[in-house]
Amino acid sequence: MKPLVITIGCEYGARGNSIGKKIAEDLGIRFYGRDLVDEIISEVGIPNEIMDKVESGVTIAGKGVQGQERGDFSKYSDLTDRAIHVQKQIVKKLADRESCVIIGRSADYILKDRENVLRVFVYAPNETRLEYIMQKHNLSEKDAKMLIAENDKRLHQRHLALTGSNRGDRHNRDILIDSSLLGVDGTANLIETLAEKYIKKEQE
């Protein structure tokens, strides 16, 4: 059987990362968080500042615009397309290796045509997200609201740049769940149960 990949997209402050870690730990599979995927992207030659601009919707030209070299990655005439292509290939290769949990990075969309992929989106009420971010970062309510708004905007731009679709599109997900209903452990357990049923169905 092919590796089972669980992709988890999530709203900022909805605890998707913690839920993903719990699932990976319980199932004994690899966990690829956003930071780890970003490290891999950087290691293959895409500077962080390039990826940040791409995900902000900025089109970046490479070598030849003013006849200047801008590092190894600048040999491509369109850095935007190259950066997006490389990120998609990395997600696909991670999915090929072994069963794993991949957080964010539009993995649900990138792997949408594959079998054995369970695509999850985790959200939470604004007040729940606000309370969590205030506690986690020791912020005032005003600053926490600003941080949430900034991250929501950034994550939407990232998803749009990579997929050309709205981040809230439910059609590329198998389940959407409010993490405030069951908490981190309860939500993880529910997703694990669904994953087990999905595996059995694929084996029939």
Backbone as a ProteinNet text record, in pm:
[ID]
protein_1_A
[PRIMARY]
MKPLVITIGCEYGARGNSIGKKIAEDLGIRFYGRDLVDEIISEVGIPNEIMDKVESGVTIAGKGVQGQERGDFSKYSDLTDRAIHVQKQIVKKLADRESCVIIGRSADYILKDRENVLRVFVYAPNETRLEYIMQKHNLSEKDAKMLIAENDKRLHQRHLALTGSNRGDRHNRDILIDSSLLGVDGTANLIETLAEKYIKKEQE
[TERTIARY]
83.4	0	87.3	44.5	118.2	114.5	214	214.3	87.3	36.7	-76.9	-24	-72.2	-31.5	-152.3	-134.5	-239.4	-193.9	-265.9	-233.2	-326.2	-268.3	-347.2	-325.9	-427.4	-428.9	-501.7	-468.9	-533.9	-531.6	-628.6	-629	-523.9	-465.9	-368.3	-435.4	-376	-430.1	-531.2	-554.3	-652	-586.1	-456.5	-381.1	-356.9	-358.5	-336.9	-201.1	-97.9	36.4	43.1	-15.1	-15.8	-94.9	-205.6	-288	-210.5	-141	-61.7	49	116.8	223	167.5	50.4	-11.7	-47.7	-102.3	-138.4	-14	91.4	214.3	273.8	271.2	323.9	241.7	109.2	21.6	31.5	45.3	49.5	191.1	289.8	428.8	477	435.1	475.6	547.4	609.4	689.6	600.8	653.1	582.9	662.4	599.1	662.9	586	639.9	579.5	621	561.4	591.1	738.7	796.7	936.3	1030.2	1001	1086.9	1077.7	957.9	941.4	1014.5	1006.3	1075.7	1227	1278.6	1422.6	1465.5	1383.6	1414.6	1414.6	1316	1307.8	1432.9	1476.3	1595.4	1720.8	1727.5	1843.9	1861.4	1750.1	1762.2	1790.5	1805.6	1854	1758.1	1642.4	1550.7	1564.3	1621.1	1636.4	1500.8	1498.1	1372	1307.6	1390.3	1333.1	1263.1	1315	1249.8	1113.4	1106.7	981	880.5	927.1	837.4	772	851.3	797.6	700.3	735.6	648.3	513	515.7	391.6	312.3	374.3	302.7	238.9	254.5	194.1	283.7	411.4	505	567.6	565.5	631.3	776.1	867.3	1009.2	1079.1	1143.8	1220	1359.6	1420.7	1555.2	1660.2	1759.3	1870.7	1821.8	1878.4	1850.2	1768.8	1705.5	1623.2	1710	1820.5	1914.6	2055.6	2058.7	2188.2	2267.9	2200.5	2273.4	2247.2	2348.6	2335.7	2288.4	2198	2152.6	2159.7	2276.9	2292.9	2250.4	2270.8	2241.2	2095.7	2007.3	1865.1	1822.9	1902.6	1863.6	1880.8	1935.8	1953.4	1820	1713.1	1581	1518.7	1459.2	1404.8	1284	1210.7	1094.3	1106.7	1153.8	1175.2	1044.7	937.4	808.3	766.6	766.7	727.4	820.9	948.1	1045.8	1027.6	1006.9	989.8	866.2	757.1	633.8	652.6	719.4	743.5	825.9	932	1019.1	943.6	863.3	789	692.1	625.5	532.9	606.7	724	800.1	847.4	883.6	928.2	814.7	696.2	580.9	551.1	558.6	531.3	635.1	760.4	865.8	850.7	811.3	787.8	675.1	572.2	458.1	496.8	596.7	640.9	720.3	788.3	883.7	819.6	721.2	665.7	538.7	465.4	347.3	390.3	312	352.4	235.5	257.5	166	237.3	172.6	230.7	140.4	198.2	122.8	132.8	17.7	13.8	84.2	140.8	213	128.7	-4	-98.4	-82.5	-38.9	-16.9	-146.4	-259.3	-387.1	-414.1	-383.4	-404.4	-299.3	-174.3	-64.9	-83.2	-140.4	-157.8	-301.3	-378.8	-522	-555.3	-465.5	-492.7	-434.1	-381.3	-319.2	-415.3	-390.1	-462.6	-392.8	-461.5	-404.8	-361.4	-438.2	-414.5	-542.5	-532.5	-644.9	-622.1	-711.7	-691.1	-782.5	-720.1	-791.4	-771.3	-874.9	-859.8	-914.7	-833.4	-868.6	-893.6	-1006.4	-1038.8	-1090.5	-1118.3	-1170.7	-1236.9	-1330.8	-1393.3	-1288.5	-1315.3	-1219.7	-1183.9	-1283.1	-1254.4	-1161.4	-1173.9	-1085.6	-944.1	-931.5	-800.3	-735.4	-814.3	-763.9	-710.9	-787.6	-745.7	-616.4	-605.1	-485.4	-362.3	-375.6	-262.1	-219.6	-315.7	-282.7	-199.7	-239.2	-168.2	-33.3	-30.3	93.3	203.3	167.2	268.2	267.4	184.3	175.8	146.7	40.2	4.4	-124.9	-141.8	-268.9	-371.2	-498.4	-602.7	-583.1	-548	-528.9	-415.6	-301.6	-186.7	-213.2	-284.9	-317.6	-408	-504.5	-593.1	-513.3	-416.3	-333.4	-249.6	-194.7	-112.2	-194.5	-314.5	-402.4	-438.1	-472.1	-508.9	-392.2	-271	-152.6	-126	-138.2	-111.8	-220.3	-344.9	-453.3	-429.2	-388	-361.2	-243.7	-137.3	-18.1	-47.5	-120.5	-151.8	-243.8	-335.8	-423.4	-341.6	-250.4	-167.8	-80.6	-26.2	57.9	-22.3	-141.5	-223.2	-264.9	-300.4	-341.1	-225.9	-105	11.6	44.3	28.5	65.3	-42.4	-168.2	-276.9	-368	-371.8	-464.8	-607.9	-625.6	-759.7	-769.4	-892.1	-916.2	-880.4	-816.7	-774.5	-892.4	-1008.1	-1124.5	-1204.2	-1153.9	-1225.4	-1232	-1351.4	-1369.3	-1352	-1349.4	-1350.7	-1219.5	-1113.3	-986.5	-960.2	-1063.8	-1048.9	-1148.8	-1110.4	-1199.4	-1278.1	-1221.8	-1290.9	-1246.6	-1342.4	-1315.4	-1364.5	-1284.7	-1322.8	-1285.6	-1375.2	-1354.1	-1279.7	-1154.2	-1071.1	-1115.6	-1201.6	-1247.9	-1350.1	-1408.5	-1509.3	-1449.2	-1334.8	-1275.7	-1135.7	-1079.8	-943.9	-840.9	-714.4	-604.9	-611.6	-616.7	-614.2	-739.1	-854.7	-978.6	-986	-940.4	-941.3	-843.8	-726	-627.8	-684.9	-750	-806.4	-914.5	-994.9	-1100.1	-1039	-935.3	-868.7	-800.5	-741.5	-678.2	-780.3	-897	-1003.8	-1046.2	-1059.8	-1096	-987.7	-860.8	-749.6	-751.1	-779.2	-784.7	-897.5	-1013.1	-1125.7	-1094.1	-1024.2	-986.6	-890	-793.5	-696.8	-768.8	-860.2	-933.8	-1015.2	-1075.2	-1154.8	-1067.1	-944.9	-856.7	-803.8	-799.7	-746.7	-852.5	-979.5	-1087.8	-1088
-119.6	0	125.1	226.5	351	420.1	508.1	580.6	663.4	669.9	756.5	893.7	996.4	1132.6	1207.9	1271.7	1355	1499.3	1577.3	1719.2	1798.8	1894.2	1976.4	2123.4	2184.7	2329.4	2385.9	2506.2	2557.9	2710.2	2763.4	2905.1	2932.4	3051.5	3091	3095.9	3025.1	3023.9	2914	2826.4	2717.7	2589	2592.9	2481.6	2366.7	2395.5	2290.3	2223	2300.3	2245.3	2145.7	2182.2	2093.5	1966.6	1981.5	1866.3	1773.4	1831.6	1751.1	1674.2	1738.9	1672.1	1554.8	1574.4	1468.9	1349.6	1376.4	1269.1	1189.9	1262.2	1195.8	1111.1	1164	1090.6	965	979.5	865.7	756.3	796.8	699.5	652.2	716.3	677.1	707.7	823.2	862.4	996.7	1033.3	1155.7	1280.2	1385.5	1513.5	1619.6	1686.1	1795	1924.3	2003	2131.9	2235.9	2353.3	2460.2	2496.6	2508.9	2551.3	2450.8	2321	2218.2	2220.2	2236.4	2245	2368.4	2478.5	2600.7	2580.9	2504.4	2476.1	2397.6	2300.3	2220.1	2308	2396.3	2487.4	2575.2	2623.3	2707.9	2629.8	2503.4	2420.6	2391.6	2389.7	2361.6	2487.2	2599.9	2718.3	2833.4	2827.4	2940.8	3023.1	3142	3225.5	3258.6	3271.8	3301.1	3429.3	3529.4	3657	3643.6	3552.5	3527.7	3464.6	3361.4	3292.1	3384.8	3470.7	3565.8	3658.5	3706.4	3796.5	3724.4	3602.4	3523.9	3504	3471	3442.5	3568.4	3683.5	3809.6	3855.7	3774.4	3807.3	3891.7	3903.8	3983.9	3897.1	3942.6	3872	3916.9	3819.7	3852.3	3805.6	3897.9	3861.8	3820.6	3734.2	3687.8	3759.5	3686.4	3741.9	3806.5	3919.3	3980.4	4107.4	4132.7	4252.9	4377.1	4375.3	4486.3	4432.6	4307.5	4248.1	4211.3	4189.4	4160.7	4018.9	3961.2	3829.4	3849.1	3759	3770	3633.4	3569.3	3439.3	3327.6	3202.8	3086.5	3083.5	3121.8	3110.8	3211.4	3316.7	3421.9	3380.7	3262.3	3220.7	3192.6	3178.5	3157.1	3292.3	3302.1	3430	3472.4	3375.9	3408.2	3334.7	3403.6	3341	3299.1	3370.8	3337.8	3196	3166.5	3033.5	2925.6	2954.5	2855	2825.8	2930.1	2911.9	2827.7	2856.8	2781.5	2636.3	2614.8	2479.8	2398.4	2458.8	2387.2	2348.8	2440.4	2408.6	2293.3	2292.6	2184	2051.2	2052.6	1929.6	1875.6	1964.5	1921.6	1853	1912.4	1851.3	1713.9	1701.4	1572.9	1467.2	1508.1	1413.8	1368.1	1459	1420.5	1318.2	1338.6	1246.8	1111	1107.8	982.1	895	957.5	887.2	785.6	833.4	751.4	816.3	743.4	801.7	920.4	1028.3	1148.4	1243.3	1343	1455.4	1578.6	1652.2	1775.3	1891.7	1990.4	2107.1	2217.5	2267.3	2383.9	2365.5	2472.6	2479.5	2431.1	2446.3	2412	2267.9	2181	2040.6	1972.8	2015.8	1955.5	1976.2	2094.2	2125.7	2057	2063.7	2006.1	1855.7	1788.9	1643.1	1601.6	1693	1668.8	1553.8	1520.2	1413.4	1279.5	1272.9	1149.3	1065.9	935.6	846.7	845.8	794.4	779.3	912.6	1016.1	1145.6	1188	1211.9	1261	1409.3	1491.1	1635.9	1701.1	1762.8	1818.3	1969.6	2041.1	2184.1	2211.3	2275.4	2303.8	2453.2	2486.3	2626.3	2639.5	2760.8	2785.3	2922	2943.3	3075.5	3182.6	3304.1	3413.3	3436	3425.4	3448.6	3341.8	3218.5	3110.5	3133.5	3171.6	3200	3317.3	3419.8	3539.1	3505.6	3428.5	3391	3310.3	3218.8	3135.7	3218.7	3307.8	3389.1	3486.6	3541.1	3629.5	3556.3	3434.2	3355.8	3307.4	3258.5	3201.3	3305.3	3424.9	3528.4	3640.6	3624.9	3726	3864.5	3870.5	3994	4052.7	4182.1	4245.8	4201.3	4226.1	4187.9	4259.6	4387.8	4465.7	4409.2	4380.6	4329.1	4189.2	4109.1	3973.5	3978.3	4069.6	4084.7	4125.1	4214.7	4257.7	4141.6	4061.3	3947.9	3845	3818.3	3723.4	3774.8	3902.9	3961.6	3955.1	3983.6	3980.1	3839.1	3741.3	3603.3	3548.3	3584.3	3541.4	3592.9	3718.5	3778.4	3708.5	3684.9	3620.5	3478.7	3402.3	3264.5	3258	3354.5	3358.8	3389.8	3485.6	3522.1	3405.1	3331.9	3215.3	3110.9	3079.8	2977.4	3021.1	3146.8	3198.9	3193.7	3228.5	3227.1	3086.3	2987.8	2850.2	2776.1	2812.3	2732.4	2808	2939.2	3018.1	3007.5	2949	2930.4	2993	3012.4	3069.9	2970.4	3017.8	2929.5	2864	2925.5	2870.5	2771.4	2739.1	2646.1	2507.3	2459.1	2330	2211.7	2235.8	2126.5	2048.9	2102.4	2030.1	1969.2	1961.9	1903.8	1790.9	1692.9	1582.1	1609	1689	1721.8	1859	1937.3	2064.5	2049.4	2091	2071.4	2190.3	2226.5	2333.5	2272.9	2311.2	2250.7	2286.9	2390.2	2428.3	2329.3	2247.7	2152	2043.2	1988.3	1874.1	1901.8	2018.1	2047.2	1974.7	1993	1935.8	1783.3	1721.1	1574.7	1513.8	1570.4	1516.8	1529.7	1644.2	1664.6	1568.9	1552.1	1457.6	1316.4	1276.5	1141.2	1120.3	1222.6	1212.4	1193.8	1269.2	1259.5	1123.2	1074.1	941.4	832.1	844	746	748.8	868.8	882.9	823.5	846.5	793.3	640.2	580.9	435.2	378.4	442.5	398.3	414.9	521.7	547.6	440.3	403	298.6	165.9	130.6	4.9	5	118.6	129.9	109.6	166.9	154.9	13.4	-63.5	-199.4	-301	-260.9	-354.3	-388.7
0	0	0	-75	-79.2	56.4	83.9	211.3	227.9	350	380.9	418.9	351.8	382.4	436.1	551.2	608.9	596.9	517.7	505.6	597.4	667.9	759.1	727.1	670.1	654.6	775.8	814	934.8	940.4	1011.3	1042.4	1149.5	1143.3	1244.1	1380.9	1476.1	1611.1	1637.5	1537.5	1554.4	1603.9	1631.6	1688.9	1590.5	1461.6	1362.9	1375.1	1406.1	1419.5	1534.8	1649	1765.2	1737.6	1667	1630.8	1537.7	1440.2	1347.7	1417.7	1511.7	1587.7	1667.7	1728.3	1807.7	1719.3	1601.6	1509	1467.3	1429.2	1385.7	1498.1	1619.1	1734.1	1761.3	1759.5	1788.8	1682.7	1555.9	1446.5	1415.3	1477.6	1454.2	1313.5	1260.9	1126	1129.9	1019.2	1012.4	1014.7	1078.2	1085.6	1012.2	917.4	844	871.2	963.1	993.4	891.3	900.8	805.1	805.7	925.2	935.1	869.3	886.8	828	676.3	623.7	478.1	425.4	497.5	455.4	454.2	551.8	556.2	433	394.8	277.2	152	142.2	27.6	19.8	135.7	140.4	100.8	142.3	114.1	-34.5	-109.2	-253	-333.8	-266	-335.6	-351.7	-284.1	-291.9	-164.5	-171.7	-52.1	8.8	140.7	209.2	160	129.3	85.6	-49.6	-133.8	-262.8	-241.2	-155.2	-130.8	-64.7	25.3	92	-10.3	-106.6	-208.1	-300.1	-337.9	-424.4	-358.6	-229.3	-157.2	-125.7	-145.8	-128.2	-258.1	-362.1	-490.5	-579.3	-540.8	-619.9	-728.8	-852.6	-961.8	-967.8	-964.5	-957.2	-1083.8	-1151.6	-1270.9	-1229.7	-1308.9	-1278	-1359.1	-1402.2	-1478.5	-1608.5	-1641	-1769.8	-1762	-1650.2	-1640.2	-1650.8	-1575	-1583.8	-1610.9	-1661	-1692.4	-1570.1	-1458.1	-1334.6	-1288.5	-1226.8	-1164.9	-1021.1	-976.3	-837.1	-770.3	-780.3	-718	-811.7	-767.4	-850.9	-895.5	-807.3	-838.4	-944.4	-966.1	-1059.6	-1205.7	-1233.1	-1372.2	-1440.3	-1359.4	-1416.7	-1450.8	-1568.7	-1614.4	-1531.6	-1475.8	-1393.9	-1261.4	-1159.8	-1029.1	-964.1	-995.1	-935.5	-973	-1102.1	-1148.6	-1094.9	-1094.1	-1047.4	-898.4	-818.9	-674.7	-643.8	-714	-694.3	-737.1	-850.2	-899.7	-799.8	-747.7	-654.3	-527	-474.2	-352.9	-377.4	-491.1	-522.6	-533.6	-596.7	-612.1	-477.9	-386.9	-254.5	-180	-182.7	-115.6	-174.4	-305	-371	-331.1	-322.3	-284.7	-140.2	-52.2	87.4	95.1	13.1	11.5	-45.8	-134.1	-195.3	-98.1	-4	80.8	173.8	252.1	360	411.5	494.2	556.7	642.2	637.7	709.6	728	813	830.1	775.6	687.8	633.4	671.8	739.3	782.2	677.7	635.1	547.9	415.3	366.4	239.7	121.5	135.9	29.1	-17.6	73.5	38.4	-5	51.8	13	-135.4	-184	-325.3	-412.7	-371.2	-448.7	-467.9	-367.1	-370.7	-402.8	-456.2	-472.6	-567.5	-658.8	-754.6	-712.3	-591	-543.8	-459.9	-461.8	-372	-236.5	-135.8	-1.6	60.3	32.4	94.9	165.5	295.9	374.3	398.6	347.4	347.8	450.6	549.5	665.2	670.7	710.4	738.6	878.2	961.2	1100.2	1116.4	1174.7	1199.9	1343.2	1385.4	1519.7	1522	1614.9	1627.2	1655.5	1610.4	1628.8	1774.7	1864.1	2006.2	2063.2	2014.4	2059.3	2010.1	1884.2	1828.4	1901.4	1927.7	1995.4	2134.3	2209.5	2344.5	2342.6	2248.3	2238.6	2203.3	2105.5	2062.1	2172.9	2245.8	2357.3	2461.8	2493.8	2594.5	2544.3	2420.9	2366.5	2353.8	2307.5	2280.8	2384	2487.2	2593	2534.1	2454.6	2384.9	2439.3	2418.8	2449.5	2345.5	2373.3	2278.8	2145.6	2152.4	2030.1	1945.6	2008.8	1934.9	1881	1958.4	1912.8	1790	1790.2	1673.7	1549.9	1568.3	1455.9	1402.5	1493.7	1453.4	1376.4	1423.7	1355.6	1216.7	1207.2	1078.3	979.8	1027.9	942.6	891	981.2	941.3	850.9	877	788.3	646.3	635.7	504.9	436.4	512.7	455.9	409	489.2	452.9	330.8	323.1	205.9	80.3	89.5	-25.7	-69.3	29.9	0.1	-78.2	-28.8	-92.8	-233.1	-248.3	-378.7	-477.8	-430.8	-518.4	-566	-477.5	-510.6	-589.2	-564.6	-620.7	-715.7	-703.7	-781.9	-732.3	-613	-557.3	-419	-372.6	-241.2	-132.2	-26.7	81.7	152.4	145.8	213.7	130.1	12.1	-75.7	-12.5	9.9	77	-18	-147.2	-242.6	-249.1	-194.5	-190.8	-53	30	163.1	183.8	263.5	296.5	423.9	513.2	637.3	686.7	732.2	797.4	941.2	1037.7	1176.8	1263.2	1352.5	1450.1	1568.8	1587.3	1691.9	1832.1	1844.5	1978.4	2033.4	1948	1993.8	2081.6	2040.2	2110.6	2165.1	2134.1	2178.7	2093.6	2127.8	2049	2046.7	2164	2170.1	2106.7	2137.6	2083.2	1932	1880.4	1735.7	1667.9	1728.5	1674.2	1672	1779.4	1786.5	1680.2	1657.2	1555.5	1416.7	1386.8	1256.6	1242.6	1352.1	1349.7	1320.6	1382	1356.9	1210.8	1157.4	1016.5	927.4	962.6	884.5	884.4	999.4	1009.5	923	923.9	841.9	694	662.3	523.7	473.2	558	520.8	495.3	584.2	569.2	439.8	409.2	287.1	164.3	165.8	51.9	36.7	146.3	142.8	101.3	102.6	67.5	-82
[MASK]
++++++++++++++++++++++++++++++++++++++++++++++++++++++++++++++++++++++++++++++++++++++++++++++++++++++++++++++++++++++++++++++++++++++++++++++++++++++++++++++++++++++++++++++++++++++++++++++++++++++++++++

